[in-house]
Amino acid sequence: PLNPQGLCAAVVGKPWLPAMAVAMAESVGETRDKVMSLPQLQSLMKKDPEAYEVEFDQQWKHFVSMMEIWKLKPQKPQSSFGEQVMFLAHVAPSFPGRGDDLPGVLIGALDEHYEVMHTTMRQTLVQALILLRNRNQFPCIRTLPLYFKLFSLSDKSLRTQIFTHVVRDIGLMNQKSRSQNTNKELRDLFFAKMRDGESEVSRRACAAFITLYRKSIWRDAHVVNLMSAGLVHPDVKIAAALAHLFLGNKTKGLEGILEDSDDEEAG
């Protein structure tokens, strides 16, 4: 490829060429930037991972450096860092052994800074984790403790995003194979959060039980026993939602508990 600096040097002393030289140099620079853009590099790396292992390592080091800078002021949006996070979330599954640490790094960053993070960055890191989970890069249970913490935030969009993902994820997981041990671990966690969590956390845990029960995913005697304990929950809305469920109401219980939570936030 042409070297813009060399091209400009070659025309020194020729007054009729500088404008053309500058234009060509800028064109070369723009072409190079386009070739090295993250979306194009992402496509190339996913198509032929073995040919781009060096590039992945370089991008990982860049990500680590950007993460350290971001941690200094997590309350500020940093679009370039967000782009780097999503880039790695897309390509890391194609580089087993190289990008395996990404879920843990993102979980750790969110767990440490979620209360002060800028909304956009928080949603970006969560979206990256959802993308990685959809590629089966870690078990469902690994992010749930973090997600329940995020339910306590006054961020309706984020709560909806996480709730929708978690319910869908558990549903797909049970379609592929029903692991009794995994489901018991998940149910026990959801019940603990419904029983002892903050208001928003408890309500989301209850809503998950109701949704998964109605989808015939969690519908055995163990689940019924766990949910029946919630009929005497101190949060009236949780007790009412479960009462609607057991009375056969197919919509009001679930919609009421989620909409009421969001309405209270707005008020």
PDB file of C-alpha atoms in Angstrom:
ATOM      1  CA  PRO A   1       0.000   0.000   0.000  1.00  0.00           C
ATOM      2  CA  LEU A   2       1.037   3.604  -0.524  1.00  0.00           C
ATOM      3  CA  ASN A   3       2.675   5.467   2.327  1.00  0.00           C
ATOM      4  CA  PRO A   4       0.979   8.881   2.714  1.00  0.00           C
ATOM      5  CA  GLN A   5       4.133  10.449   4.185  1.00  0.00           C
ATOM      6  CA  GLY A   6       6.325   9.084   1.397  1.00  0.00           C
ATOM      7  CA  LEU A   7       3.847  10.260  -1.186  1.00  0.00           C
ATOM      8  CA  CYS A   8       3.873  13.801   0.170  1.00  0.00           C
ATOM      9  CA  ALA A   9       7.685  13.829   0.327  1.00  0.00           C
ATOM     10  CA  ALA A  10       7.934  12.720  -3.284  1.00  0.00           C
ATOM     11  CA  VAL A  11       6.172  15.820  -4.544  1.00  0.00           C
ATOM     12  CA  VAL A  12       8.205  18.399  -2.616  1.00  0.00           C
ATOM     13  CA  GLY A  13       9.437  21.035  -5.055  1.00  0.00           C
ATOM     14  CA  LYS A  14       6.665  20.399  -7.565  1.00  0.00           C
ATOM     15  CA  PRO A  15       4.091  23.152  -6.899  1.00  0.00           C
ATOM     16  CA  TRP A  16       1.536  21.729  -9.324  1.00  0.00           C
ATOM     17  CA  LEU A  17       1.239  18.408  -7.428  1.00  0.00           C
ATOM     18  CA  PRO A  18       0.642  19.126  -3.678  1.00  0.00           C
ATOM     19  CA  ALA A  19      -3.142  19.311  -3.873  1.00  0.00           C
ATOM     20  CA  MET A  20      -3.340  16.003  -5.713  1.00  0.00           C
ATOM     21  CA  ALA A  21      -0.811  14.456  -3.329  1.00  0.00           C
ATOM     22  CA  VAL A  22      -2.786  15.500  -0.266  1.00  0.00           C
ATOM     23  CA  ALA A  23      -5.996  14.150  -1.776  1.00  0.00           C
ATOM     24  CA  MET A  24      -4.343  10.817  -2.578  1.00  0.00           C
ATOM     25  CA  ALA A  25      -2.784  10.603   0.878  1.00  0.00           C
ATOM     26  CA  GLU A  26      -6.138  11.219   2.527  1.00  0.00           C
ATOM     27  CA  SER A  27      -7.731   8.602   0.289  1.00  0.00           C
ATOM     28  CA  VAL A  28      -5.070   6.050   1.245  1.00  0.00           C
ATOM     29  CA  GLY A  29      -5.589   6.809   4.938  1.00  0.00           C
ATOM     30  CA  GLU A  30      -9.349   6.467   4.657  1.00  0.00           C
ATOM     31  CA  THR A  31      -9.001   3.136   2.802  1.00  0.00           C
ATOM     32  CA  ARG A  32      -6.674   1.803   5.467  1.00  0.00           C
ATOM     33  CA  ASP A  33      -9.074   2.868   8.242  1.00  0.00           C
ATOM     34  CA  LYS A  34     -11.924   1.092   6.496  1.00  0.00           C
ATOM     35  CA  VAL A  35      -9.889  -2.084   6.075  1.00  0.00           C
ATOM     36  CA  MET A  36      -8.994  -2.080   9.773  1.00  0.00           C
ATOM     37  CA  SER A  37     -12.461  -1.172  11.093  1.00  0.00           C
ATOM     38  CA  LEU A  38     -13.736  -3.439  13.849  1.00  0.00           C
ATOM     39  CA  PRO A  39     -16.810  -4.716  11.962  1.00  0.00           C
ATOM     40  CA  GLN A  40     -14.694  -5.847   8.999  1.00  0.00           C
ATOM     41  CA  LEU A  41     -12.012  -7.323  11.237  1.00  0.00           C
ATOM     42  CA  GLN A  42     -14.763  -9.092  13.190  1.00  0.00           C
ATOM     43  CA  SER A  43     -16.093 -10.689  10.012  1.00  0.00           C
ATOM     44  CA  LEU A  44     -12.626 -11.834   8.914  1.00  0.00           C
ATOM     45  CA  MET A  45     -11.762 -13.260  12.337  1.00  0.00           C
ATOM     46  CA  LYS A  46     -14.988 -15.265  12.577  1.00  0.00           C
ATOM     47  CA  LYS A  47     -14.472 -16.719   9.096  1.00  0.00           C
ATOM     48  CA  ASP A  48     -10.855 -17.786   9.656  1.00  0.00           C
ATOM     49  CA  PRO A  49      -9.879 -17.695  13.367  1.00  0.00           C
ATOM     50  CA  GLU A  50      -6.571 -19.502  12.904  1.00  0.00           C
ATOM     51  CA  ALA A  51      -5.341 -16.825  10.514  1.00  0.00           C
ATOM     52  CA  TYR A  52      -6.147 -14.033  12.961  1.00  0.00           C
ATOM     53  CA  GLU A  53      -4.865 -15.291  16.308  1.00  0.00           C
ATOM     54  CA  VAL A  54      -2.232 -12.559  16.490  1.00  0.00           C
ATOM     55  CA  GLU A  55      -4.858  -9.903  15.770  1.00  0.00           C
ATOM     56  CA  PHE A  56      -7.106 -11.320  18.480  1.00  0.00           C
ATOM     57  CA  ASP A  57      -4.300 -11.137  21.030  1.00  0.00           C
ATOM     58  CA  GLN A  58      -3.642  -7.534  20.008  1.00  0.00           C
ATOM     59  CA  GLN A  59      -7.307  -6.620  20.365  1.00  0.00           C
ATOM     60  CA  TRP A  60      -7.461  -8.357  23.749  1.00  0.00           C
ATOM     61  CA  LYS A  61      -4.513  -6.312  25.041  1.00  0.00           C
ATOM     62  CA  HIS A  62      -6.203  -3.185  23.741  1.00  0.00           C
ATOM     63  CA  PHE A  63      -9.390  -4.172  25.580  1.00  0.00           C
ATOM     64  CA  VAL A  64      -7.508  -4.714  28.854  1.00  0.00           C
ATOM     65  CA  SER A  65      -5.897  -1.274  28.577  1.00  0.00           C
ATOM     66  CA  MET A  66      -9.227   0.380  27.800  1.00  0.00           C
ATOM     67  CA  MET A  67     -10.862  -1.425  30.729  1.00  0.00           C
ATOM     68  CA  GLU A  68      -8.293  -0.005  33.162  1.00  0.00           C
ATOM     69  CA  ILE A  69      -8.888   3.514  31.829  1.00  0.00           C
ATOM     70  CA  TRP A  70     -12.669   3.064  32.008  1.00  0.00           C
ATOM     71  CA  LYS A  71     -12.495   1.906  35.646  1.00  0.00           C
ATOM     72  CA  LEU A  72     -11.035   5.294  36.604  1.00  0.00           C
ATOM     73  CA  LYS A  73     -14.310   7.013  35.657  1.00  0.00           C
ATOM     74  CA  PRO A  74     -17.015   4.364  35.116  1.00  0.00           C
ATOM     75  CA  GLN A  75     -19.755   6.982  35.438  1.00  0.00           C
ATOM     76  CA  LYS A  76     -18.801   8.466  32.054  1.00  0.00           C
ATOM     77  CA  PRO A  77     -19.835   6.988  28.690  1.00  0.00           C
ATOM     78  CA  GLN A  78     -16.982   5.676  26.559  1.00  0.00           C
ATOM     79  CA  SER A  79     -18.275   4.640  23.165  1.00  0.00           C
ATOM     80  CA  SER A  80     -14.933   3.329  21.903  1.00  0.00           C
ATOM     81  CA  PHE A  81     -14.645   1.016  24.906  1.00  0.00           C
ATOM     82  CA  GLY A  82     -18.223  -0.155  24.366  1.00  0.00           C
ATOM     83  CA  GLU A  83     -17.421  -0.958  20.746  1.00  0.00           C
ATOM     84  CA  GLN A  84     -14.362  -2.933  21.828  1.00  0.00           C
ATOM     85  CA  VAL A  85     -16.438  -4.914  24.331  1.00  0.00           C
ATOM     86  CA  MET A  86     -19.048  -5.862  21.733  1.00  0.00           C
ATOM     87  CA  PHE A  87     -16.347  -6.696  19.187  1.00  0.00           C
ATOM     88  CA  LEU A  88     -14.764  -9.193  21.567  1.00  0.00           C
ATOM     89  CA  ALA A  89     -18.148 -10.601  22.579  1.00  0.00           C
ATOM     90  CA  HIS A  90     -18.760 -11.429  18.915  1.00  0.00           C
ATOM     91  CA  VAL A  91     -15.361 -12.962  18.152  1.00  0.00           C
ATOM     92  CA  ALA A  92     -14.248 -14.522  21.465  1.00  0.00           C
ATOM     93  CA  PRO A  93     -16.284 -17.733  20.973  1.00  0.00           C
ATOM     94  CA  SER A  94     -14.243 -18.366  17.810  1.00  0.00           C
ATOM     95  CA  PHE A  95     -11.007 -18.309  19.843  1.00  0.00           C
ATOM     96  CA  PRO A  96     -11.331 -20.944  22.589  1.00  0.00           C
ATOM     97  CA  GLY A  97      -8.479 -20.727  25.048  1.00  0.00           C
ATOM     98  CA  ARG A  98      -7.843 -17.094  24.171  1.00  0.00           C
ATOM     99  CA  GLY A  99     -11.116 -15.330  24.975  1.00  0.00           C
ATOM    100  CA  ASP A 100     -12.337 -17.606  27.770  1.00  0.00           C
ATOM    101  CA  ASP A 101     -11.743 -14.934  30.428  1.00  0.00           C
ATOM    102  CA  LEU A 102     -14.082 -12.393  28.840  1.00  0.00           C
ATOM    103  CA  PRO A 103     -17.298 -13.380  30.699  1.00  0.00           C
ATOM    104  CA  GLY A 104     -15.533 -13.260  34.060  1.00  0.00           C
ATOM    105  CA  VAL A 105     -13.953  -9.883  33.310  1.00  0.00           C
ATOM    106  CA  LEU A 106     -17.299  -8.365  32.305  1.00  0.00           C
ATOM    107  CA  ILE A 107     -19.119  -9.877  35.290  1.00  0.00           C
ATOM    108  CA  GLY A 108     -16.426  -8.539  37.617  1.00  0.00           C
ATOM    109  CA  ALA A 109     -16.588  -5.045  36.113  1.00  0.00           C
ATOM    110  CA  LEU A 110     -20.377  -4.905  36.425  1.00  0.00           C
ATOM    111  CA  ASP A 111     -20.374  -6.346  39.925  1.00  0.00           C
ATOM    112  CA  GLU A 112     -17.875  -3.739  41.115  1.00  0.00           C
ATOM    113  CA  HIS A 113     -19.243  -0.646  39.365  1.00  0.00           C
ATOM    114  CA  TYR A 114     -22.910  -1.311  38.485  1.00  0.00           C
ATOM    115  CA  GLU A 115     -24.267   1.299  40.895  1.00  0.00           C
ATOM    116  CA  VAL A 116     -22.195   4.170  39.463  1.00  0.00           C
ATOM    117  CA  MET A 117     -21.796   3.111  35.827  1.00  0.00           C
ATOM    118  CA  HIS A 118     -23.211   5.183  33.014  1.00  0.00           C
ATOM    119  CA  THR A 119     -26.474   3.669  31.783  1.00  0.00           C
ATOM    120  CA  THR A 120     -25.203   3.120  28.254  1.00  0.00           C
ATOM    121  CA  MET A 121     -22.083   1.288  29.396  1.00  0.00           C
ATOM    122  CA  ARG A 122     -24.058  -0.863  31.812  1.00  0.00           C
ATOM    123  CA  GLN A 123     -26.433  -1.916  29.049  1.00  0.00           C
ATOM    124  CA  THR A 124     -23.514  -2.576  26.699  1.00  0.00           C
ATOM    125  CA  LEU A 125     -21.760  -4.900  29.147  1.00  0.00           C
ATOM    126  CA  VAL A 126     -25.020  -6.725  29.873  1.00  0.00           C
ATOM    127  CA  GLN A 127     -25.691  -7.089  26.142  1.00  0.00           C
ATOM    128  CA  ALA A 128     -22.209  -8.535  25.690  1.00  0.00           C
ATOM    129  CA  LEU A 129     -22.879 -11.102  28.442  1.00  0.00           C
ATOM    130  CA  ILE A 130     -26.207 -12.027  26.847  1.00  0.00           C
ATOM    131  CA  LEU A 131     -24.461 -12.510  23.515  1.00  0.00           C
ATOM    132  CA  LEU A 132     -21.811 -14.722  25.115  1.00  0.00           C
ATOM    133  CA  ARG A 133     -24.432 -16.739  26.974  1.00  0.00           C
ATOM    134  CA  ASN A 134     -26.356 -17.253  23.730  1.00  0.00           C
ATOM    135  CA  ARG A 135     -23.141 -18.748  22.346  1.00  0.00           C
ATOM    136  CA  ASN A 136     -22.992 -21.060  25.387  1.00  0.00           C
ATOM    137  CA  GLN A 137     -19.782 -19.542  26.750  1.00  0.00           C
ATOM    138  CA  PHE A 138     -20.778 -20.003  30.402  1.00  0.00           C
ATOM    139  CA  PRO A 139     -23.629 -21.607  32.414  1.00  0.00           C
ATOM    140  CA  CYS A 140     -26.853 -19.701  33.051  1.00  0.00           C
ATOM    141  CA  ILE A 141     -26.362 -19.714  36.828  1.00  0.00           C
ATOM    142  CA  ARG A 142     -23.102 -17.771  36.574  1.00  0.00           C
ATOM    143  CA  THR A 143     -24.665 -14.384  35.813  1.00  0.00           C
ATOM    144  CA  LEU A 144     -27.896 -14.693  37.810  1.00  0.00           C
ATOM    145  CA  PRO A 145     -26.517 -13.299  41.117  1.00  0.00           C
ATOM    146  CA  LEU A 146     -25.335 -10.236  39.185  1.00  0.00           C
ATOM    147  CA  TYR A 147     -28.599  -9.888  37.285  1.00  0.00           C
ATOM    148  CA  PHE A 148     -30.570  -9.903  40.519  1.00  0.00           C
ATOM    149  CA  LYS A 149     -28.387  -7.038  41.757  1.00  0.00           C
ATOM    150  CA  LEU A 150     -29.149  -5.135  38.556  1.00  0.00           C
ATOM    151  CA  PHE A 151     -32.895  -5.645  39.109  1.00  0.00           C
ATOM    152  CA  SER A 152     -32.576  -3.293  42.092  1.00  0.00           C
ATOM    153  CA  LEU A 153     -31.530  -0.367  39.867  1.00  0.00           C
ATOM    154  CA  SER A 154     -33.959   2.311  38.672  1.00  0.00           C
ATOM    155  CA  ASP A 155     -33.462   1.328  35.050  1.00  0.00           C
ATOM    156  CA  LYS A 156     -36.672  -0.022  33.564  1.00  0.00           C
ATOM    157  CA  SER A 157     -35.131  -0.797  30.174  1.00  0.00           C
ATOM    158  CA  LEU A 158     -32.306  -2.790  31.718  1.00  0.00           C
ATOM    159  CA  ARG A 159     -34.646  -4.731  34.000  1.00  0.00           C
ATOM    160  CA  THR A 160     -36.852  -5.648  31.043  1.00  0.00           C
ATOM    161  CA  GLN A 161     -33.850  -6.675  28.949  1.00  0.00           C
ATOM    162  CA  ILE A 162     -32.468  -8.950  31.664  1.00  0.00           C
ATOM    163  CA  PHE A 163     -35.826 -10.463  32.648  1.00  0.00           C
ATOM    164  CA  THR A 164     -36.688 -11.303  29.031  1.00  0.00           C
ATOM    165  CA  HIS A 165     -33.284 -12.889  28.483  1.00  0.00           C
ATOM    166  CA  VAL A 166     -33.312 -14.965  31.677  1.00  0.00           C
ATOM    167  CA  VAL A 167     -36.784 -16.414  31.077  1.00  0.00           C
ATOM    168  CA  ARG A 168     -35.971 -17.177  27.440  1.00  0.00           C
ATOM    169  CA  ASP A 169     -32.617 -18.702  28.388  1.00  0.00           C
ATOM    170  CA  ILE A 170     -34.109 -21.055  30.965  1.00  0.00           C
ATOM    171  CA  GLY A 171     -36.803 -22.034  28.487  1.00  0.00           C
ATOM    172  CA  LEU A 172     -34.319 -22.861  25.721  1.00  0.00           C
ATOM    173  CA  MET A 173     -32.102 -24.709  28.161  1.00  0.00           C
ATOM    174  CA  ASN A 174     -34.981 -26.986  29.154  1.00  0.00           C
ATOM    175  CA  GLN A 175     -35.944 -27.577  25.526  1.00  0.00           C
ATOM    176  CA  LYS A 176     -32.493 -28.959  24.787  1.00  0.00           C
ATOM    177  CA  SER A 177     -32.150 -31.093  27.920  1.00  0.00           C
ATOM    178  CA  ARG A 178     -33.875 -31.075  31.287  1.00  0.00           C
ATOM    179  CA  SER A 179     -31.219 -31.291  33.972  1.00  0.00           C
ATOM    180  CA  GLN A 180     -32.871 -31.862  37.341  1.00  0.00           C
ATOM    181  CA  ASN A 181     -29.803 -30.685  39.255  1.00  0.00           C
ATOM    182  CA  THR A 182     -29.476 -27.486  37.231  1.00  0.00           C
ATOM    183  CA  ASN A 183     -33.173 -26.690  37.500  1.00  0.00           C
ATOM    184  CA  LYS A 184     -33.155 -27.299  41.246  1.00  0.00           C
ATOM    185  CA  GLU A 185     -30.176 -24.969  41.649  1.00  0.00           C
ATOM    186  CA  LEU A 186     -31.948 -22.284  39.619  1.00  0.00           C
ATOM    187  CA  ARG A 187     -35.260 -22.688  41.444  1.00  0.00           C
ATOM    188  CA  ASP A 188     -33.613 -22.504  44.857  1.00  0.00           C
ATOM    189  CA  LEU A 189     -31.843 -19.288  43.839  1.00  0.00           C
ATOM    190  CA  PHE A 190     -35.054 -17.727  42.507  1.00  0.00           C
ATOM    191  CA  PHE A 191     -36.950 -18.735  45.651  1.00  0.00           C
ATOM    192  CA  ALA A 192     -34.247 -17.254  47.911  1.00  0.00           C
ATOM    193  CA  LYS A 193     -34.446 -13.966  45.994  1.00  0.00           C
ATOM    194  CA  MET A 194     -38.250 -13.961  46.067  1.00  0.00           C
ATOM    195  CA  ARG A 195     -38.216 -14.549  49.816  1.00  0.00           C
ATOM    196  CA  ASP A 196     -35.390 -12.275  50.949  1.00  0.00           C
ATOM    197  CA  GLY A 197     -34.610  -9.843  48.146  1.00  0.00           C
ATOM    198  CA  GLU A 198     -35.366  -6.140  47.784  1.00  0.00           C
ATOM    199  CA  SER A 199     -38.784  -5.266  46.418  1.00  0.00           C
ATOM    200  CA  GLU A 200     -37.797  -5.151  42.735  1.00  0.00           C
ATOM    201  CA  VAL A 201     -35.621  -8.242  43.091  1.00  0.00           C
ATOM    202  CA  SER A 202     -38.340 -10.262  44.821  1.00  0.00           C
ATOM    203  CA  ARG A 203     -40.963  -9.236  42.287  1.00  0.00           C
ATOM    204  CA  ARG A 204     -38.785 -10.197  39.316  1.00  0.00           C
ATOM    205  CA  ALA A 205     -38.051 -13.581  40.900  1.00  0.00           C
ATOM    206  CA  CYS A 206     -41.774 -14.119  41.443  1.00  0.00           C
ATOM    207  CA  ALA A 207     -42.562 -13.022  37.879  1.00  0.00           C
ATOM    208  CA  ALA A 208     -40.019 -15.530  36.557  1.00  0.00           C
ATOM    209  CA  PHE A 209     -41.670 -18.352  38.523  1.00  0.00           C
ATOM    210  CA  ILE A 210     -45.089 -17.381  37.150  1.00  0.00           C
ATOM    211  CA  THR A 211     -43.869 -17.030  33.556  1.00  0.00           C
ATOM    212  CA  LEU A 212     -41.994 -20.333  33.544  1.00  0.00           C
ATOM    213  CA  TYR A 213     -44.935 -22.103  35.194  1.00  0.00           C
ATOM    214  CA  ARG A 214     -47.341 -20.845  32.540  1.00  0.00           C
ATOM    215  CA  LYS A 215     -44.933 -21.927  29.810  1.00  0.00           C
ATOM    216  CA  SER A 216     -44.961 -25.445  31.350  1.00  0.00           C
ATOM    217  CA  ILE A 217     -41.207 -25.260  31.923  1.00  0.00           C
ATOM    218  CA  TRP A 218     -41.276 -25.233  35.728  1.00  0.00           C
ATOM    219  CA  ARG A 219     -44.505 -26.941  36.661  1.00  0.00           C
ATOM    220  CA  ASP A 220     -43.781 -29.866  38.987  1.00  0.00           C
ATOM    221  CA  ALA A 221     -44.732 -30.279  42.654  1.00  0.00           C
ATOM    222  CA  HIS A 222     -41.476 -28.735  43.859  1.00  0.00           C
ATOM    223  CA  VAL A 223     -42.198 -25.500  41.990  1.00  0.00           C
ATOM    224  CA  VAL A 224     -45.804 -25.418  43.223  1.00  0.00           C
ATOM    225  CA  ASN A 225     -44.594 -25.792  46.821  1.00  0.00           C
ATOM    226  CA  LEU A 226     -42.072 -22.965  46.394  1.00  0.00           C
ATOM    227  CA  MET A 227     -44.644 -20.632  44.872  1.00  0.00           C
ATOM    228  CA  SER A 228     -47.324 -21.486  47.443  1.00  0.00           C
ATOM    229  CA  ALA A 229     -44.953 -20.258  50.151  1.00  0.00           C
ATOM    230  CA  GLY A 230     -45.104 -16.870  48.452  1.00  0.00           C
ATOM    231  CA  LEU A 231     -48.844 -16.567  49.132  1.00  0.00           C
ATOM    232  CA  VAL A 232     -47.944 -15.203  52.580  1.00  0.00           C
ATOM    233  CA  HIS A 233     -45.198 -12.918  51.291  1.00  0.00           C
ATOM    234  CA  PRO A 234     -45.060  -9.521  53.088  1.00  0.00           C
ATOM    235  CA  ASP A 235     -45.105  -7.790  49.682  1.00  0.00           C
ATOM    236  CA  VAL A 236     -48.829  -7.666  48.927  1.00  0.00           C
ATOM    237  CA  LYS A 237     -48.250  -7.514  45.171  1.00  0.00           C
ATOM    238  CA  ILE A 238     -46.252 -10.763  45.206  1.00  0.00           C
ATOM    239  CA  ALA A 239     -48.876 -12.516  47.308  1.00  0.00           C
ATOM    240  CA  ALA A 240     -51.631 -11.198  45.007  1.00  0.00           C
ATOM    241  CA  ALA A 241     -49.800 -12.238  41.833  1.00  0.00           C
ATOM    242  CA  LEU A 242     -49.389 -15.789  43.086  1.00  0.00           C
ATOM    243  CA  ALA A 243     -53.000 -15.884  44.253  1.00  0.00           C
ATOM    244  CA  HIS A 244     -54.115 -14.928  40.737  1.00  0.00           C
ATOM    245  CA  LEU A 245     -51.960 -17.736  39.366  1.00  0.00           C
ATOM    246  CA  PHE A 246     -53.455 -20.403  41.628  1.00  0.00           C
ATOM    247  CA  LEU A 247     -56.962 -19.093  40.949  1.00  0.00           C
ATOM    248  CA  GLY A 248     -56.409 -19.686  37.252  1.00  0.00           C
ATOM    249  CA  ASN A 249     -56.059 -16.068  36.080  1.00  0.00           C
ATOM    250  CA  LYS A 250     -53.841 -16.296  33.012  1.00  0.00           C
ATOM    251  CA  THR A 251     -52.698 -12.671  32.744  1.00  0.00           C
ATOM    252  CA  LYS A 252     -53.494 -10.375  35.634  1.00  0.00           C
ATOM    253  CA  GLY A 253     -51.052 -11.735  38.196  1.00  0.00           C
ATOM    254  CA  LEU A 254     -47.943 -11.441  36.047  1.00  0.00           C
ATOM    255  CA  GLU A 255     -48.809  -8.184  34.311  1.00  0.00           C
ATOM    256  CA  GLY A 256     -49.821  -6.590  37.590  1.00  0.00           C
ATOM    257  CA  ILE A 257     -46.600  -7.347  39.398  1.00  0.00           C
ATOM    258  CA  LEU A 258     -44.344  -6.087  36.598  1.00  0.00           C
ATOM    259  CA  GLU A 259     -46.407  -3.053  35.622  1.00  0.00           C
ATOM    260  CA  ASP A 260     -46.979  -2.006  39.212  1.00  0.00           C
ATOM    261  CA  SER A 261     -43.234  -2.040  39.854  1.00  0.00           C
ATOM    262  CA  ASP A 262     -42.566   0.179  36.847  1.00  0.00           C
ATOM    263  CA  ASP A 263     -45.456   2.526  37.665  1.00  0.00           C
ATOM    264  CA  GLU A 264     -44.131   3.030  41.180  1.00  0.00           C
ATOM    265  CA  GLU A 265     -40.712   3.896  39.751  1.00  0.00           C
ATOM    266  CA  ALA A 266     -42.275   6.452  37.405  1.00  0.00           C
ATOM    267  CA  GLY A 267     -44.261   7.976  40.224  1.00  0.00           C
TER     268      GLY A 267
END
